[in-house]
CSV table of C-alpha atoms and ligand atoms in Angstrom, one decimal:
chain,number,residue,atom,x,y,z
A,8,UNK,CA,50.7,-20.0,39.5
A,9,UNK,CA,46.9,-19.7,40.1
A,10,UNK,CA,44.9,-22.8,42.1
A,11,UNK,CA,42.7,-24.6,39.4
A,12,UNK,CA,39.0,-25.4,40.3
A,13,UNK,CA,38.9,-27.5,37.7
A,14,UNK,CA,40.2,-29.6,35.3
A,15,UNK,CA,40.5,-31.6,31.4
A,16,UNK,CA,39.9,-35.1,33.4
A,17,UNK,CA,40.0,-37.0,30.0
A,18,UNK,CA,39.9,-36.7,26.6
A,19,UNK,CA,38.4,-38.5,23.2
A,20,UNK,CA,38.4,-37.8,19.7
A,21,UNK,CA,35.8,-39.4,16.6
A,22,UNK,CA,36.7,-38.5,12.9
A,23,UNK,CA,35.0,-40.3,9.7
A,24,UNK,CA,36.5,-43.0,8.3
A,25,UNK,CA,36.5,-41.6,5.2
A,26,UNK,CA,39.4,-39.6,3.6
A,27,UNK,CA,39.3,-36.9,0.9
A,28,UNK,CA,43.0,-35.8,0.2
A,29,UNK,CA,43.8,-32.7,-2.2
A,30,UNK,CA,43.6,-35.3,-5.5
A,31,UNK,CA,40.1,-35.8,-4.9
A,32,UNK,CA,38.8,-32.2,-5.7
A,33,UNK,CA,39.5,-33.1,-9.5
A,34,UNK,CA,36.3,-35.3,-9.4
A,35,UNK,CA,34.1,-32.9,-7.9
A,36,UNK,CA,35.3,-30.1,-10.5
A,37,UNK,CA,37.0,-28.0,-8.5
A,38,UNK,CA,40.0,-26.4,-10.2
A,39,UNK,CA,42.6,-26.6,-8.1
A,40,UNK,CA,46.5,-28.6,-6.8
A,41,UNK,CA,47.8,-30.3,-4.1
A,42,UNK,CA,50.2,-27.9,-4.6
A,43,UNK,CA,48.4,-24.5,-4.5
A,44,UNK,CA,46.4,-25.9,-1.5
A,45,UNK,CA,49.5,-27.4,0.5
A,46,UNK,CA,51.8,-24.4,-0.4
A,47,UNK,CA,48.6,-22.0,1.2
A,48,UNK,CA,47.4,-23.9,4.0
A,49,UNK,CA,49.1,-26.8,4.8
A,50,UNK,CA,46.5,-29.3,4.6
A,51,UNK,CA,46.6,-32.7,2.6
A,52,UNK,CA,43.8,-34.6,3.2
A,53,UNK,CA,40.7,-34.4,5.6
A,54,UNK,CA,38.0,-36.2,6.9
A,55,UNK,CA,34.4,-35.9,5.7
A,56,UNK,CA,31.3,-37.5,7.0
A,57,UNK,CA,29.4,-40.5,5.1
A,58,UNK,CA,26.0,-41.5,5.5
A,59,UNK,CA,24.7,-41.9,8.8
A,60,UNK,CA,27.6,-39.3,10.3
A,61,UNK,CA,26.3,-36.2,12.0
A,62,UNK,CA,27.6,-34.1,14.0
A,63,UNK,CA,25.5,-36.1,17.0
A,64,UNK,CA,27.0,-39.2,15.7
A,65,UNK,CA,30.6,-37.9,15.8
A,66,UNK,CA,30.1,-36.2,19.1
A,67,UNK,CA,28.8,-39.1,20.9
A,68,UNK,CA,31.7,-41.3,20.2
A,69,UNK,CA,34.2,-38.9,20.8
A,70,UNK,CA,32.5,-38.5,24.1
A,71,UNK,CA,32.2,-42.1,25.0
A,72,UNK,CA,35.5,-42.5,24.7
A,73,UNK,CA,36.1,-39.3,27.3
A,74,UNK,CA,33.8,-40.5,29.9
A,75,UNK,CA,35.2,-44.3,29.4
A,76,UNK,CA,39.3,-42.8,30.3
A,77,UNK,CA,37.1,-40.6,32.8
A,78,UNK,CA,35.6,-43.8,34.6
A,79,UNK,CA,32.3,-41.6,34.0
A,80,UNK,CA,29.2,-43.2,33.4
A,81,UNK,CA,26.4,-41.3,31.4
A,82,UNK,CA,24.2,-40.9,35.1
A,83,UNK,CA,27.3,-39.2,36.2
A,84,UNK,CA,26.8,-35.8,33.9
A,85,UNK,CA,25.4,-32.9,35.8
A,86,UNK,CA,26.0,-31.0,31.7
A,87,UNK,CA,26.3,-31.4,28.5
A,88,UNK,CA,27.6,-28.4,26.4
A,89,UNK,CA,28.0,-29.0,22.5
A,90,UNK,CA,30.3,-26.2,20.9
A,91,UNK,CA,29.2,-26.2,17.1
A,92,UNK,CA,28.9,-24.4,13.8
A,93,UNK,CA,27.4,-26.8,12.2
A,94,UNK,CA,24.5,-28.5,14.5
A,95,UNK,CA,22.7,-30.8,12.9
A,96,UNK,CA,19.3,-29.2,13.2
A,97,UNK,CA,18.4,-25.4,13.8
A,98,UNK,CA,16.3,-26.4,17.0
A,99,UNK,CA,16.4,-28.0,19.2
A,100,UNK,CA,20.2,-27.8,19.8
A,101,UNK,CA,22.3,-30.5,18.7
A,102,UNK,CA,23.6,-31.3,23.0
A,103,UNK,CA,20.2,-33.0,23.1
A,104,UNK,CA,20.8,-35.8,20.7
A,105,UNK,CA,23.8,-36.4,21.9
A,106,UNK,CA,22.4,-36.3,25.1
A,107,UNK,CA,19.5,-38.8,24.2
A,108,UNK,CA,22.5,-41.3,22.7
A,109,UNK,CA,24.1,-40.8,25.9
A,110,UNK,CA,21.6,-41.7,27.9
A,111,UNK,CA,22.6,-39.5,30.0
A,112,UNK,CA,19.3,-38.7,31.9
A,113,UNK,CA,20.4,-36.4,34.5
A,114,UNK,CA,22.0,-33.9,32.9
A,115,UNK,CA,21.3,-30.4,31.2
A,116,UNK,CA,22.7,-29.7,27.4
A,117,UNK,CA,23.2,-27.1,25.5
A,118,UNK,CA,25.0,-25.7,22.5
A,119,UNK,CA,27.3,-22.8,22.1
A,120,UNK,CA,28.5,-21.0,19.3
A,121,UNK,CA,31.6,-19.6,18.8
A,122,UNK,CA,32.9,-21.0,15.6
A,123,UNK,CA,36.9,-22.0,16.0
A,124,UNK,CA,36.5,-20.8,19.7
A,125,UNK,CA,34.0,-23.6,21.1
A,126,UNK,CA,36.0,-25.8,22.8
A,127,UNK,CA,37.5,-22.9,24.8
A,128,UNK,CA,34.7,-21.0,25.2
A,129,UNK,CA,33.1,-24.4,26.4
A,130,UNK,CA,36.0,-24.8,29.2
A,131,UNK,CA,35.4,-21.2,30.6
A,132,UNK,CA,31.4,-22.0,31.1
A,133,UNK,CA,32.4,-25.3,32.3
A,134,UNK,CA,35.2,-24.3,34.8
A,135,UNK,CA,32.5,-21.6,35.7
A,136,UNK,CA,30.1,-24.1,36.5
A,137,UNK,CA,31.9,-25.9,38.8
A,138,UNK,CA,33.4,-23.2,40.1
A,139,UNK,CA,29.7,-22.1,41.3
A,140,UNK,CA,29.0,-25.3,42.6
A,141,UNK,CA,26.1,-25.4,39.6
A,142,UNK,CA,28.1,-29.4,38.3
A,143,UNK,CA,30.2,-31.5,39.4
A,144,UNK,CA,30.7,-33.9,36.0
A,145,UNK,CA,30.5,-31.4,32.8
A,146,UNK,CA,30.9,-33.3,29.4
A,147,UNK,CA,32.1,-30.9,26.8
A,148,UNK,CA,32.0,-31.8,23.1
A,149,UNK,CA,33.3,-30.0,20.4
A,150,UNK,CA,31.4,-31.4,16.9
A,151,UNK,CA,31.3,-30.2,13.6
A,152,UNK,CA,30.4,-31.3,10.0
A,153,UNK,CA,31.8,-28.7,8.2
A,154,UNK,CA,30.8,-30.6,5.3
A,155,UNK,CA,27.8,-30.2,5.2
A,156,UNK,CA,27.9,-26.0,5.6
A,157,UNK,CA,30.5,-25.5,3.2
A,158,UNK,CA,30.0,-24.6,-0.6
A,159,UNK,CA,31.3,-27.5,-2.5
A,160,UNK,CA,31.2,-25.2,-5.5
A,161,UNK,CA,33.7,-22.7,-4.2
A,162,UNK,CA,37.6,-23.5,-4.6
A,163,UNK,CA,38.7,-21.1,-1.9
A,164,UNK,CA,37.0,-22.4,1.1
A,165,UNK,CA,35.2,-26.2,0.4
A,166,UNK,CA,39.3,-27.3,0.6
A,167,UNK,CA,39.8,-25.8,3.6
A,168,UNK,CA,37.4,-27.5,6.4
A,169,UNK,CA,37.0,-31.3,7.2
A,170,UNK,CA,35.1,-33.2,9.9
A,171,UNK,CA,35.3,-34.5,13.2
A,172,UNK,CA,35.0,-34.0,16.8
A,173,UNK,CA,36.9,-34.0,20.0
A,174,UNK,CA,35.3,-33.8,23.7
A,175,UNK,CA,36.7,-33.6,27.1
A,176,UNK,CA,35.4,-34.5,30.9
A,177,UNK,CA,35.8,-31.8,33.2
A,178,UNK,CA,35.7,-32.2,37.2
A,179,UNK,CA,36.7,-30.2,40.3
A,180,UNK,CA,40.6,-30.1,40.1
A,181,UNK,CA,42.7,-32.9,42.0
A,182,UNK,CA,46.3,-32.8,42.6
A,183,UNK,CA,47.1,-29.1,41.3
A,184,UNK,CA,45.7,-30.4,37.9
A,185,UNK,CA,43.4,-28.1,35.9
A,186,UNK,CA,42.8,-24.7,34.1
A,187,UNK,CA,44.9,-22.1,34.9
A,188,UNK,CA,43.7,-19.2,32.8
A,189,UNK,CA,41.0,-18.7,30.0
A,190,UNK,CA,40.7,-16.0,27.8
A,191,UNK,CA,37.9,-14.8,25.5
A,192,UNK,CA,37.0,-11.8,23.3
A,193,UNK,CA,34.8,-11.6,20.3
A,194,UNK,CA,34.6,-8.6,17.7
A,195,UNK,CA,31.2,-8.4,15.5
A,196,UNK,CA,31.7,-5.5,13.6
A,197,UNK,CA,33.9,-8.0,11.8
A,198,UNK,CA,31.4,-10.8,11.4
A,199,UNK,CA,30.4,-10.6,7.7
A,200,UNK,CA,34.2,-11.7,6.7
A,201,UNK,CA,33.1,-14.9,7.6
A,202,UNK,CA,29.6,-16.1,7.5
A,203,UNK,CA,26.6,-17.9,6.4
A,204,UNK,CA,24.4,-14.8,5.1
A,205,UNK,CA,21.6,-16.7,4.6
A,206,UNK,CA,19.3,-19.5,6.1
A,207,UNK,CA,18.4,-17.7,9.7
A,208,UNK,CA,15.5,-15.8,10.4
A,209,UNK,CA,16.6,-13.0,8.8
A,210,UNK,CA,16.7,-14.2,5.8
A,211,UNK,CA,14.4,-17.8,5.6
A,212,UNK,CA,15.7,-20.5,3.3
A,213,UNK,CA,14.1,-19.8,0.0
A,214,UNK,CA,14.4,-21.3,-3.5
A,215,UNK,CA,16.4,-17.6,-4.1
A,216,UNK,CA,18.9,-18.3,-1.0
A,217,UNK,CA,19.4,-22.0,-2.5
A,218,UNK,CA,20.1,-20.7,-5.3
A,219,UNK,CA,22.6,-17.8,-4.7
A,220,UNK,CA,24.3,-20.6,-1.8
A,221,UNK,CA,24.3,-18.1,0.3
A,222,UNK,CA,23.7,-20.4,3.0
A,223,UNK,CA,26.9,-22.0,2.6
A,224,UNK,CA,30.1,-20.8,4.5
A,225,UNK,CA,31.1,-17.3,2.9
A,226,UNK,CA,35.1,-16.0,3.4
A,227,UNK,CA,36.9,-13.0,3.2
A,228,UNK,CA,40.2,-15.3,2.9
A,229,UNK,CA,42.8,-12.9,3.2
A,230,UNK,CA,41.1,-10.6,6.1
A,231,UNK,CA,39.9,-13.6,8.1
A,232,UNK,CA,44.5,-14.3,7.8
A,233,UNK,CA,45.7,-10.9,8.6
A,234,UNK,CA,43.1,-10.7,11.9
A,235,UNK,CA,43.4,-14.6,12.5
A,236,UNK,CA,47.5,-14.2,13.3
A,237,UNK,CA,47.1,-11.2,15.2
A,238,UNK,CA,44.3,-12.2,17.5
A,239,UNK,CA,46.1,-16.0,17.9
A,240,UNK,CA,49.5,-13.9,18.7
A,241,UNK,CA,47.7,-11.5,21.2
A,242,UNK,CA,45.5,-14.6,23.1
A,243,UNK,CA,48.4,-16.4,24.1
A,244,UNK,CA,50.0,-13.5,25.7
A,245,UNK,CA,46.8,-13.3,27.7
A,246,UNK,CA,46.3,-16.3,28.6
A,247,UNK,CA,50.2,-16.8,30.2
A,248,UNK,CA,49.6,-13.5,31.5
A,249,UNK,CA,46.5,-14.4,33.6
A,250,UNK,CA,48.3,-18.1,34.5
A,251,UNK,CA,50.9,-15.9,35.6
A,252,UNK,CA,53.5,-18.1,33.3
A,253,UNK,CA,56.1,-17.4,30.6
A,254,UNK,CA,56.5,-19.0,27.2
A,255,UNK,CA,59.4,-21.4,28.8
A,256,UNK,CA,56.9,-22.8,31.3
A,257,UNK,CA,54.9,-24.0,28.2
A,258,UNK,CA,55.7,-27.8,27.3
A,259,UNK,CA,53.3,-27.8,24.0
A,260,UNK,CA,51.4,-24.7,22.2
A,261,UNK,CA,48.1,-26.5,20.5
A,262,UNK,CA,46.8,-23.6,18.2
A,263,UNK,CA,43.3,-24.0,16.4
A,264,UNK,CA,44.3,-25.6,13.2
A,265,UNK,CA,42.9,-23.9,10.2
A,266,UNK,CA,46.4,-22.7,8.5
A,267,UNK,CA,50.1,-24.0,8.8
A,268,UNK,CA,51.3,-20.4,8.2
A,269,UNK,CA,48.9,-19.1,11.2
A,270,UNK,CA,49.9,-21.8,13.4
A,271,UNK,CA,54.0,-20.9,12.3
A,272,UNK,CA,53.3,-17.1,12.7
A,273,UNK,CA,51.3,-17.4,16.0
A,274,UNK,CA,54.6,-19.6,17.7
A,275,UNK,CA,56.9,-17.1,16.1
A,276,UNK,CA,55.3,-14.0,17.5
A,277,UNK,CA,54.6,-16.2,21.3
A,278,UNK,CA,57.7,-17.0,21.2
A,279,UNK,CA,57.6,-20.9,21.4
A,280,UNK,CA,59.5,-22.6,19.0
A,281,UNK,CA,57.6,-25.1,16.5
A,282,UNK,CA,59.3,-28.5,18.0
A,283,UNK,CA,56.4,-27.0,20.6
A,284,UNK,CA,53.9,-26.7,18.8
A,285,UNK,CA,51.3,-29.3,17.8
A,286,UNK,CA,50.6,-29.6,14.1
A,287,UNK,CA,48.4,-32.1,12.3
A,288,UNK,CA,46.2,-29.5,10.1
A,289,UNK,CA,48.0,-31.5,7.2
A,290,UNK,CA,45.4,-34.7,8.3
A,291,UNK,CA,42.1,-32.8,8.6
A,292,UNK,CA,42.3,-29.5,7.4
A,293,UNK,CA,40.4,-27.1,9.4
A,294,UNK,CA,37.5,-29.1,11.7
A,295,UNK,CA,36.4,-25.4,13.4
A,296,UNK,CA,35.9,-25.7,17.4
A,297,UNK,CA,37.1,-29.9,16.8
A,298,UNK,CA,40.4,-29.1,16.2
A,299,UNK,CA,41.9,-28.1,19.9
A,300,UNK,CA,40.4,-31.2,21.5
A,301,UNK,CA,41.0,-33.6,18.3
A,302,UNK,CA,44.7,-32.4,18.5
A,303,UNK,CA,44.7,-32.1,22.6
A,304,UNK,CA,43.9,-35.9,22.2
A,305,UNK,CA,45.8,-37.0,19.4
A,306,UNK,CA,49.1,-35.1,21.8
A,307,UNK,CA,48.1,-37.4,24.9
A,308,UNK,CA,48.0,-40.5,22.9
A,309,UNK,CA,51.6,-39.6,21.2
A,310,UNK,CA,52.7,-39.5,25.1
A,311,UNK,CA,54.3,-35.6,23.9
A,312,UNK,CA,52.0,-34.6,27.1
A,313,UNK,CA,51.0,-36.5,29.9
A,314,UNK,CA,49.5,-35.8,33.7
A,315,UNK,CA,51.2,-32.7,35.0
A,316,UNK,CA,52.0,-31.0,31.7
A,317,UNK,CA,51.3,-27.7,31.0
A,318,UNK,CA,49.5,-26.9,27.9
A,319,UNK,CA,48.9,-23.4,25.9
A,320,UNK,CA,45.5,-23.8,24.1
A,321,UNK,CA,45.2,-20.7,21.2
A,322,UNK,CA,42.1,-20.3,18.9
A,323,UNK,CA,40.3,-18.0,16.7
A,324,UNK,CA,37.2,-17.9,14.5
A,325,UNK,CA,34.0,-16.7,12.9
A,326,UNK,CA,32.8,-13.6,14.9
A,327,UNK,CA,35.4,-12.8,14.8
A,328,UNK,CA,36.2,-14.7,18.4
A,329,UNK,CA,39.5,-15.1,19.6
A,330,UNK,CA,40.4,-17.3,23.2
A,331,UNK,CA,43.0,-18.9,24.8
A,332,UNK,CA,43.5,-21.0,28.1
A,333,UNK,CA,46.3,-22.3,29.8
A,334,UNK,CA,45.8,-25.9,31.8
A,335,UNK,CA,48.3,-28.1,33.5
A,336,UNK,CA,46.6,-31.6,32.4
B,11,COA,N1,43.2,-23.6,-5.8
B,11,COA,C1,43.7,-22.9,-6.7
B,11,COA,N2,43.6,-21.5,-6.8
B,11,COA,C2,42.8,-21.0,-5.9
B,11,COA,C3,42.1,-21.7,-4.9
B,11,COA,C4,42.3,-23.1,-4.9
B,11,COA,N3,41.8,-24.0,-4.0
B,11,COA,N4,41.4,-20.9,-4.1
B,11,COA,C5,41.6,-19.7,-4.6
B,11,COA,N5,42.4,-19.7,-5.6
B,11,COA,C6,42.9,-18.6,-6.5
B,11,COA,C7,41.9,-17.4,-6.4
B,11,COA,O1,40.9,-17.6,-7.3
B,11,COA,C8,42.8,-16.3,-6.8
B,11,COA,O2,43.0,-16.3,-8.2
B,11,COA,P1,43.1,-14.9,-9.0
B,11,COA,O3,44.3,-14.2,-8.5
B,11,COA,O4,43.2,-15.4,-10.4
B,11,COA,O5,41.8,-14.2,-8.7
B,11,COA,C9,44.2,-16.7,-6.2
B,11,COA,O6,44.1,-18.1,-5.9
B,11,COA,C10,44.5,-15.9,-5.0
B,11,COA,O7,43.4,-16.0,-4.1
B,11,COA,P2,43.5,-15.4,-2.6
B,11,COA,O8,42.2,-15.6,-2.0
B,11,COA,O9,44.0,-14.0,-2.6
B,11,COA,O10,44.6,-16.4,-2.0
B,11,COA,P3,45.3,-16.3,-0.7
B,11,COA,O11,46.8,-16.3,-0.9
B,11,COA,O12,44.7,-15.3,0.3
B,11,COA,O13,45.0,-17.8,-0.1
B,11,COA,C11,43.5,-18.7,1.6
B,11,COA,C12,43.6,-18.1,0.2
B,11,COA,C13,42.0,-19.0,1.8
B,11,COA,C14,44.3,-20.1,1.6
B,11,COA,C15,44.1,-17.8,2.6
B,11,COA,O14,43.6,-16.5,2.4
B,11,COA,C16,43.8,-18.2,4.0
B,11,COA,O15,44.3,-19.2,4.5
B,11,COA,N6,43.0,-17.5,4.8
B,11,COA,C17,42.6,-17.8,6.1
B,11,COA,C18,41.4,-18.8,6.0
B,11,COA,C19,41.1,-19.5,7.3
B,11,COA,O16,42.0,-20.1,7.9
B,11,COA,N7,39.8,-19.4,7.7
B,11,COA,C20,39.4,-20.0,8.9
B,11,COA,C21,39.7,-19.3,10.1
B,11,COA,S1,39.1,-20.1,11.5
C-alpha cells in the first residue's frame, strides 16, 4: 500500500432545511409520479435552498463544521478551493465569499469546475499542494445550488438535482492516515450531453437565451447513463489499482449519487457488494460535486467508517469527467 502525504482530517456537511419530496412537483406543474421518478432514479425527496441560501452560505457552514472537528481555526488555512457548478456569481469565484465569511485572512481561494467530480478533483490539487510543500491547512468545499441552474420547466432533469454541500480539512498525513490513490480523466468531445449552452461569453445572457432557457441545465438523459456506469465501473478499478488494493480491502464504496441504478451497476461491475456501498440519493437526489463529501460525512456520523477505514470514493459528471480516489480516513 502507498505512503499518504496527506489526508481527509475532518469532515462537515450543510443542506437546506427545506424539503421538496416527489409529491411536491404537482404544485409547480410538472407532470410527473413518485413512482416514475423513484422506479428511475431512486430519489424521494431533496433539499432546495430558501432565501438567503447560496451556495456561499451552504459552503461556509459545512466548512465550519470541518475546521471545528479539525481543531482549525480560519487563520490556520494556507487554501481555500470551492468545487462548484453552480457558483453563485460568474466572477469573482464563489472560494472568495466563503473565504470573506471565513475570515480566513491568510489563505488563497479558488474554484474549480468539474461538475460531479469536484470534490475529487479538489483532493488531487489539494494532496498536490501539500505534497509540494505549497499548504499545510487546505479547506476544500464542495457547494452547489443546483436549484438555481436547473430548468424548473423541464420534467426530466428539475427532479433529479437538490442542494447542499459537504467540505473536508486536509493536512500532511499522520499515523498512515490519508489518500492513497486519485484518479481523474475528462472527455470533451462529450460535453454538449450535459450542459448549460447558454449564458457564458459565447453566447451573453440575452432576452433570446431567457427565453429559449437555454441557460438552464440541458441533458442527454439516457447517454449521460450509458457513459455515467461505464466510466464509474472503470474509475474504481483505477483507483484500487494505483492504491495497490483489491475490492476486499474496501470497507465502504461511496459513489457520486445521482442514480440508484448507477450506484447498483457501478458495485456490481467493482465487485463490492451493496451492504458496501453507501446510498442516501433517495434523501437529496443528485447535489453534483456535494454528494461524495455530504455522504463521506453522513457515513462517519453513522459510525459505518471511522479512523483507519479504507474508503473507495467513485464519481462522474458534466464534461464528461470521471475520478476516483482511494483514502484510509
Ligand atoms: N416523470 C414522468 N415521465 C417522465 C419524466 C418524469 N419526471 N421525465 C421524463 N419522462 C418521460 C419522457 O418524456 C419520456 O416520455 P415519452 O416516451 O412519451 O417521450 C419517457 O419518460 C422516457 O424518457 P427517457 O428520457 O428515455 O427516460 P429514461 O428511462 O432514460 O429515464 C432519466 C430518464 C433521466 C431518469 C435517466 O436517463 C437517467 O437517470 N439518466 C442519467 C441522469 C444523471 O444521472 N445525470 C447526472 C449525471 S452526474
Amino acid at each position: 500500500m502507498k505512503r499518504p502525504s496527506a489526508q481527509i482530517s475532518a469532515v462537515g456537511r450543510s443542506v437546506p432545511a427545506r424539503v421538496m419530496t416527489n409529491y411536491d412537483f404537482a404544485a409547480i406543474g410538472i407532470e410527473t409520479t413518485h413512482e416514475w421518478i423513484m422506479e428511475r432514479t431512486g430519489i424521494s425527496e431533496r433539499h432546495i435552498a430558501g432565501p438567503g441560501e447560496t451556495t456561499c452560505s451552504l459552503g461556509a457552514d459545512a466548512a465550519r463544521i470541518a475546521m471545528k472537528r479539525a481543531g482549525v481555526q480560519p487563520g490556520e488555512l494556507d487554501v481555500i478551493i470551492l468545487s462548484t457548478a453552480s457558483p453563485d456569481r460568474l466572477l469573482p469565484a464563489t472560494a472568495v465569499d466563503i473565504q470573506a465569511v471565513l475570515g480566513a485572512t491568510r489563505a488563497s481561494a479558488f474554484d474549480i469546475s468539474a461538475a460531479c467530480c469536484g470534490f475529487i478533483y479538489g483532493l488531487t490539487i489539494a494532496e498536490g499542494m501539500i505534497n509540494s510543500g505549497a499548504a499545510e491547512t487546505v479547506l476544500l468545499v464542495s457547494s452547489e445550488k443546483m436549484s438555481a441552474i436547473c430548468d424548473w420547466t423541464d420534467r426530466a432533469t428539475c427532479v433529479l438535482f437538490g442542494d447542499g454541500a459537504g467540505a473536508a480539512v486536509i493536512r500532511r498525513s499522520q499515523k498512515g492516515r490519508g489518500i492513497l490513490s486519485t484518479f481523474m480523466r475528462s472527455d470533451g468531445t462529450l460535453a454538449d450531453l450535459l450542459y448549460r449552452p447558454a449564458g457564458g461569453a459565447t453566447t451573453p445572457m440575452s432576452p433570446a437565451v431567457l427565453e429559449a432557457r437555454t441557460h438552464l441545465v440541458h441533458m442527454a438523459g439516457r447517454e449521460v447513463f450509458k457513459h455515467a456506469v461505464r466510466s464509474m465501473a472503470e474509475s474504481a478499478g483505477r483507483a484500487l489499482d494505483l492504491a495497490r488494493l483489491n475490492v476486499g480491502d474496501i470497507d465502504l464504496l461511496i459513489p457520486h449519487q445521482a442514480n440508484l441504478r448507477i450506484i447498483e451497476a457501478t458495485a456490481k461491475h467493482t465487485g463490492i457488494p451493496m451492504d458496501k456501498v453507501y446510498v442516501n440519493v433517495e434523501r437529496y437526489g443528485n447535489t453534483s460535486s456535494a454528494s461524495i463529501p455530504i455522504a463521506l460525512d453522513e457515513a462517519m456520523q453513522r459510525g459505518l467508517v471511522g479512523e483507519g477505514s479504507i474508503v473507495l470514493m467513485v464519481a462522474f459528471g458534466a464534461g464528461f469527467t470521471w475520478a476516483s480516489s482511494v483514502v484510509r480516513l
